Structures are given as C-alpha cells and as structure tokens.
C-alpha cells in the first residue's frame, strides 16, 4: 500500500523533510573538533579533544552535542558529510571516550540494584499530583510552552522508535517477537501515514513548527540531547541490551497517563486534531504496549538472561534521571517566563 501524501516520489516536500540535516553549530572544543572532522576528516581529532575530555561536563552542551553528532551518523547523517564516516576509526574511538564519561556519570547518579519488579511497579503508580511537564501543561501551561516542548521532543520523535530498533537482533525468542510487535505499531503497522514519527511531524506543522529532521537541534539544550543520546548509547551496544529494554519499558509504561494529560492540555489550549491526535494515539497504543513490554519483553528476557536484571534497572532509572533533569530545565525556565530553548525557533 502506497500513501501518496507522504511518498517522496509524488510529494517533493515529504522527500525534503527526510533528507540529511545540515551540521549543527558547535558548543565547545569537543563538539567543534567533531564537526570539523565531519566537514573534512584529518588526523587532528584525537589531539584536539584530548585536553578537554576529562574536564567536560558529562551532561553539558559540548560533550552531549559531540556525542549526538557521532550518533547521528548511524541514523540520517548530515548534509555534505560522507556516509562512510559512520565507521571512521577516529570518530568511533572518540565516541567511546564520550560514552564512557556519560555512562559513568549516569551510573553514579542512579540508585542501581536488580529489583526489576519493584522498578516496574513504581512506574505503574500514577502520581495524581504529578509535577512533570505534561501535568504542568494540562493545568496551566501556555501555548508557547507546549510548542517549545514539541519542538524539543522532535529531536527524538522525528525518529521515534529508531534507537530501540537497534536492539532487535540482540534479542531472541519471545522477547524479540514481542518487542517487534510494539515497534511495528510505532512504525504505523504498515501504514506510513500512521507512523508515529509522521503523526509527530503532522502535529508540528499544525503548531506552526518546522517538521524538518534535525531542525531543532541547535535550540535544544543539553538535557534534551542527553535523552536522545542515552537511547542511542543503549541501542548501539549489545552489552547494554538490558538497559535498552529498561529504557524502552520506562517510556512505554509511563506514556499512556502522560499522553492523556497532553490530550487535555492540547484541548484546553485549543490545538487542532493533529496535536490532540498524536497524544490520543499514545493513550490507546501505550496502554497495550505497557502490557506487551512487561509480560512479553521483560519477563522472557529475564527468564532467558537473569544476569541482565541490573541492566534493566539501570535503563529504567537512567531514563527517569534524564527525564527529571529535562523537566527541571523546562519548568525552571517557564516558571520565570523564559524560553527553555537556546535560541529562537527556526522559521522553516
Ligand atoms: Fe509512539
Ligand atoms: Fe508505544
């Protein structure tokens, strides 16, 4: 089945929206060195980064953007950058150093343990007095705040489900079969116009935001990039497959109530059908995904590989940690009437 509305062959705009984005702007010496290497590979990458690696804030703009640029080569790449750089040895070596700093910081900031059932139960307890972004937007958020939230989340949602797809060949048997059924839904169950990334893009257009892939990276604070980088980190390392499943579970188990709050926020703010529809889709789909992930993915994974329990817990806790950091950033800026973005929203 072909959807002519989103077929690049019949809709040039759809093709343009999925092309490789331009390189973002640097935010410090590490990201500058990575971006310079992408513009024209040289032998200078390791030397340019060495003096700054240990001093860089593992959650900061410079390290997170450098890591984001390395990972993006595995997704859409960048305009004018050779696809072959995906496996450039100098970039991979640097990426490992950046990942080690980031992962060590995350491990140090979560409680740890191996009580998967306890972590899952905690995710399922809906806090009626929730103080997260969706709770704020539902109660008293303003339209400009909802637009900022959507613009920032686009760094993930325009490639929704892609980072989790890396884990598929690392699983086997029932866990693999169940995870793929969830991914199948995220990719529209065979209908391109129902792909969640497409639904998100439709919402962006309705809200007057650019739906161009990568358009909002330059305005995204480090806390946003860190969330996307965490998924890529867990997805791209087979050794961290348990953590990827934990991160996936954290999203799927908390999405339905959060999306219900966003439906009410969008309705209260007078948003159109694409905006209400994106979140309404997730109220329904993720109520099902919650069950599939718990019973179909986590349970058989741990039955087959019980030693992965601590990694599943890491994934759940790390997702919670980075979500809390981003929530603090957004609500902190908004409570002072300030934009949470690094600059003005792009025009196109
Ligand atoms: Fe989704
Ligand atoms: Fe889902």
XYZ file of C-alpha atoms and ligand atoms in Angstrom:
350
model
C 0.000 0.000 0.000
C 1.388 3.379 -1.003
C 0.459 6.586 0.702
C 0.658 9.244 -1.952
C 0.508 12.047 0.635
C 3.891 11.051 2.062
C 5.522 9.428 -0.947
C 8.671 11.403 -1.868
C 8.091 10.369 -5.477
C 4.832 12.312 -5.604
C 5.390 14.845 -2.827
C 8.736 16.650 -3.095
C 8.185 18.292 0.297
C 7.974 14.894 2.012
C 11.306 13.934 0.473
C 12.893 17.192 1.575
C 11.754 16.671 5.139
C 13.525 13.336 5.384
C 16.838 14.403 3.839
C 20.008 14.701 5.908
C 20.072 17.849 8.060
C 22.849 20.450 7.995
C 25.541 20.212 10.648
C 24.608 21.941 13.909
C 26.656 24.733 15.461
C 29.492 23.834 17.870
C 29.094 24.361 21.637
C 32.701 23.969 22.798
C 36.039 22.364 21.890
C 34.843 18.743 21.738
C 31.852 19.393 19.505
C 33.916 21.818 17.410
C 36.546 19.110 16.828
C 33.904 16.524 15.875
C 32.146 18.912 13.497
C 35.480 19.927 11.915
C 36.258 16.226 11.384
C 32.868 15.704 9.742
C 33.468 18.667 7.422
C 36.900 17.345 6.430
C 38.462 14.332 8.174
C 42.027 14.891 9.335
C 44.408 13.383 11.823
C 43.685 16.157 14.289
C 40.564 14.796 16.043
C 42.141 12.913 18.934
C 44.693 15.651 19.652
C 42.071 18.389 19.555
C 39.850 16.537 22.029
C 42.398 15.071 24.451
C 42.891 18.214 26.618
C 39.137 18.662 27.068
C 37.785 15.144 27.620
C 38.336 14.849 31.342
C 37.199 18.381 32.145
C 33.989 18.307 30.107
C 30.682 18.186 31.985
C 29.262 14.746 31.082
C 25.762 16.260 30.942
C 26.905 19.525 29.372
C 26.263 21.062 25.964
C 29.703 20.409 24.487
C 30.002 16.692 25.302
C 26.355 15.949 24.555
C 26.444 17.664 21.159
C 29.723 15.906 20.253
C 28.110 12.574 21.141
C 24.893 13.451 19.331
C 26.850 14.255 16.141
C 28.730 10.934 16.361
C 25.472 9.001 16.801
C 23.600 10.833 14.077
C 25.932 9.234 11.525
C 24.109 5.952 12.316
C 20.700 7.492 11.555
C 20.356 10.074 8.787
C 23.874 11.542 8.718
C 24.429 15.179 7.797
C 24.196 17.156 4.587
C 27.571 17.266 2.844
C 29.128 14.675 5.189
C 30.338 11.369 3.729
C 28.220 8.369 4.740
C 31.472 6.432 5.125
C 32.344 8.424 8.242
C 29.803 6.278 10.129
C 32.621 3.783 10.768
C 35.559 6.212 10.829
C 38.024 4.736 13.380
C 38.980 8.119 14.863
C 35.338 9.055 15.416
C 34.490 5.666 16.897
C 37.473 5.907 19.270
C 36.390 9.361 20.413
C 32.765 8.258 20.696
C 33.813 5.513 23.099
C 35.540 8.058 25.339
C 32.485 10.322 25.306
C 30.206 7.372 26.055
C 32.383 6.283 28.976
C 32.160 9.752 30.557
C 28.395 9.917 30.045
C 27.652 6.377 31.207
C 29.887 6.707 34.276
C 28.024 9.864 35.290
C 24.636 8.210 34.818
C 25.681 5.101 36.752
C 26.907 7.324 39.558
C 23.643 9.258 39.728
C 21.154 6.370 39.863
C 20.388 4.098 42.804
C 21.090 0.844 40.922
C 20.073 -2.593 42.165
C 18.433 -5.516 40.399
C 14.820 -5.312 41.591
C 13.136 -5.089 38.184
C 9.655 -5.854 39.562
C 9.988 -3.071 42.113
C 11.072 -0.560 39.467
C 8.255 -1.581 37.129
C 5.672 -1.327 39.919
C 6.933 2.183 40.728
C 6.496 3.225 37.085
C 2.913 1.976 37.092
C 1.838 4.002 40.120
C 0.370 7.113 38.593
C 1.048 10.110 40.763
C -2.172 12.114 40.746
C -0.221 15.147 41.902
C 2.378 14.656 39.175
C 4.667 17.649 38.742
C 6.086 16.762 35.336
C 5.869 18.695 32.090
C 2.580 17.099 30.988
C 0.994 17.853 34.374
C 2.112 21.485 34.125
C 0.831 21.823 30.547
C -2.503 20.234 31.480
C -3.092 22.511 34.452
C -1.767 25.895 33.471
C 0.653 25.609 30.562
C 0.551 28.165 27.783
C 0.574 27.504 24.048
C 4.132 28.821 23.585
C 5.289 26.326 26.227
C 3.553 23.423 24.505
C 5.168 24.492 21.198
C 8.609 24.578 22.859
C 8.000 21.146 24.369
C 7.044 19.708 20.967
C 9.962 21.426 19.186
C 12.441 19.956 21.663
C 10.904 16.486 21.713
C 11.194 16.418 17.904
C 14.895 15.576 18.278
C 13.645 12.119 19.252
C 10.131 11.827 17.854
C 11.059 12.511 14.223
C 13.000 9.252 14.514
C 10.608 7.700 17.003
C 11.344 4.008 17.678
C 14.591 4.038 15.639
C 17.027 3.886 18.598
C 15.094 0.961 20.078
C 15.185 -0.913 16.758
C 18.936 -1.465 17.248
C 18.140 -3.986 19.994
C 16.090 -6.333 17.804
C 18.969 -8.540 16.577
C 20.364 -8.619 20.129
C 17.237 -10.370 21.458
C 15.891 -13.822 20.759
C 12.681 -15.830 21.009
C 9.594 -14.422 22.792
C 11.260 -11.154 23.914
C 12.253 -10.372 20.333
C 8.810 -11.275 18.939
C 7.026 -9.074 21.495
C 9.355 -6.097 21.089
C 8.882 -6.202 17.335
C 5.082 -6.065 17.715
C 5.472 -2.805 19.645
C 7.938 -1.423 17.097
C 5.527 -2.454 14.312
C 2.875 -0.206 15.883
C 5.367 2.661 16.304
C 6.133 2.378 12.583
C 2.453 2.610 11.665
C 1.703 -1.131 11.316
C 2.301 -0.960 7.585
C 0.655 2.435 7.043
C 3.268 5.183 6.531
C 0.751 7.923 7.292
C 0.260 6.336 10.748
C 3.972 6.106 11.646
C 4.338 7.856 14.979
C 7.179 9.974 13.570
C 4.800 11.074 10.784
C 2.000 11.816 13.289
C 4.502 13.894 15.252
C 5.533 15.786 12.104
C 1.869 16.467 11.307
C 1.436 17.888 14.809
C 4.494 20.124 14.312
C 3.093 21.535 11.083
C -0.270 22.179 12.765
C 1.525 24.048 15.545
C 3.426 26.163 13.012
C 6.748 24.408 13.700
C 9.247 23.168 11.153
C 8.983 19.391 10.718
C 12.405 19.251 9.068
C 14.512 16.455 10.570
C 17.144 17.956 12.859
C 15.729 21.490 12.580
C 15.590 21.961 16.349
C 18.939 20.508 17.394
C 20.579 23.927 17.632
C 17.885 25.218 20.023
C 17.858 22.012 22.104
C 19.564 22.289 25.494
C 21.956 19.568 26.626
C 19.244 17.870 28.707
C 17.289 17.141 25.511
C 20.314 15.784 23.644
C 21.216 13.617 26.644
C 17.860 11.810 26.488
C 18.296 11.007 22.794
C 21.943 10.047 23.325
C 21.019 7.643 26.116
C 18.767 5.685 23.746
C 21.471 5.570 21.067
C 24.083 4.516 23.621
C 21.945 1.647 24.926
C 20.765 0.683 21.452
C 24.174 0.589 19.790
C 25.889 -1.563 22.434
C 24.875 -5.194 22.594
C 26.380 -5.301 26.088
C 23.742 -2.756 27.142
C 20.731 -4.558 25.611
C 19.178 -4.982 29.055
C 19.455 -1.239 29.652
C 17.798 -0.537 26.282
C 14.886 -2.770 27.280
C 14.680 -0.908 30.598
C 14.637 2.478 28.845
C 12.005 1.198 26.411
C 9.900 -0.047 29.339
C 10.181 3.281 31.156
C 8.790 5.090 28.109
C 6.032 2.611 27.288
C 4.872 2.192 30.896
C 4.562 5.904 31.619
C 3.420 7.141 28.224
C -0.294 6.407 28.457
C -1.130 8.585 31.508
C 1.307 11.291 30.359
C -0.293 11.312 26.917
C -3.754 11.556 28.495
C -2.588 14.712 30.292
C -1.259 16.062 26.991
C -4.618 15.414 25.285
C -6.288 17.539 27.960
C -3.574 20.209 27.636
C -3.955 20.350 23.849
C -7.754 20.545 24.109
C -7.621 23.239 26.787
C -5.235 25.302 24.628
C -7.446 24.974 21.555
C -4.995 22.911 19.497
C -6.135 21.136 16.324
C -6.787 17.468 15.528
C -3.188 16.512 14.658
C -1.951 17.672 18.078
C -4.756 16.075 20.064
C -4.489 13.034 17.784
C -0.777 12.385 18.353
C -1.277 12.152 22.092
C -4.630 10.342 21.842
C -2.908 7.685 19.726
C -0.417 7.165 22.547
C -3.067 6.931 25.275
C -4.531 3.937 23.479
C -1.448 2.325 21.936
C 0.736 2.593 25.020
C -1.897 1.111 27.314
C -1.437 -2.020 25.169
C 2.341 -1.580 24.831
C 2.667 -1.412 28.613
C 1.304 -4.938 28.901
C 3.328 -6.266 25.978
C 6.580 -4.810 27.338
C 6.040 -6.115 30.866
C 4.791 -9.594 30.071
C 6.120 -10.115 26.575
C 9.563 -8.498 26.647
C 10.909 -8.094 30.190
C 9.639 -11.368 31.645
C 11.026 -13.692 28.924
C 14.238 -11.670 28.619
C 14.972 -12.125 32.318
C 13.902 -15.760 32.237
C 16.473 -16.368 29.486
C 19.152 -13.996 30.777
C 18.601 -13.352 34.509
C 22.003 -11.640 34.790
C 20.551 -8.704 32.820
C 18.299 -7.624 35.716
C 20.712 -4.936 36.918
C 20.969 -3.520 33.395
C 17.184 -3.390 33.004
C 17.053 -1.472 36.290
C 19.823 0.830 35.007
C 17.790 1.569 31.877
C 14.639 2.384 33.852
C 16.476 4.545 36.385
C 18.612 6.319 33.775
C 15.519 7.239 31.764
C 13.948 8.622 34.955
C 17.092 10.555 35.855
C 17.369 12.278 32.476
C 13.628 12.947 32.328
C 13.856 14.635 35.740
C 16.793 16.765 34.590
C 14.912 17.886 31.478
C 11.740 18.559 33.471
C 13.736 20.734 35.862
C 15.170 22.689 32.934
C 11.811 23.246 31.236
C 9.767 24.099 34.319
C 12.606 26.214 35.714
C 12.708 28.400 32.605
C 8.929 28.593 32.177
C 8.282 29.457 35.824
C 10.357 32.592 35.222
C 8.537 33.354 31.972
C 11.672 32.475 29.991
C 12.034 30.308 26.911
C 13.597 26.896 27.572
C 15.236 26.950 24.146
C 18.802 28.003 23.341
C 17.573 30.456 20.707
C 14.574 31.423 18.594
C 12.589 28.718 16.849
C 13.738 28.134 13.247
C 11.451 29.594 10.565
C 11.343 26.689 8.099
Fe 4.863 6.053 19.718
Fe 4.419 2.885 22.375
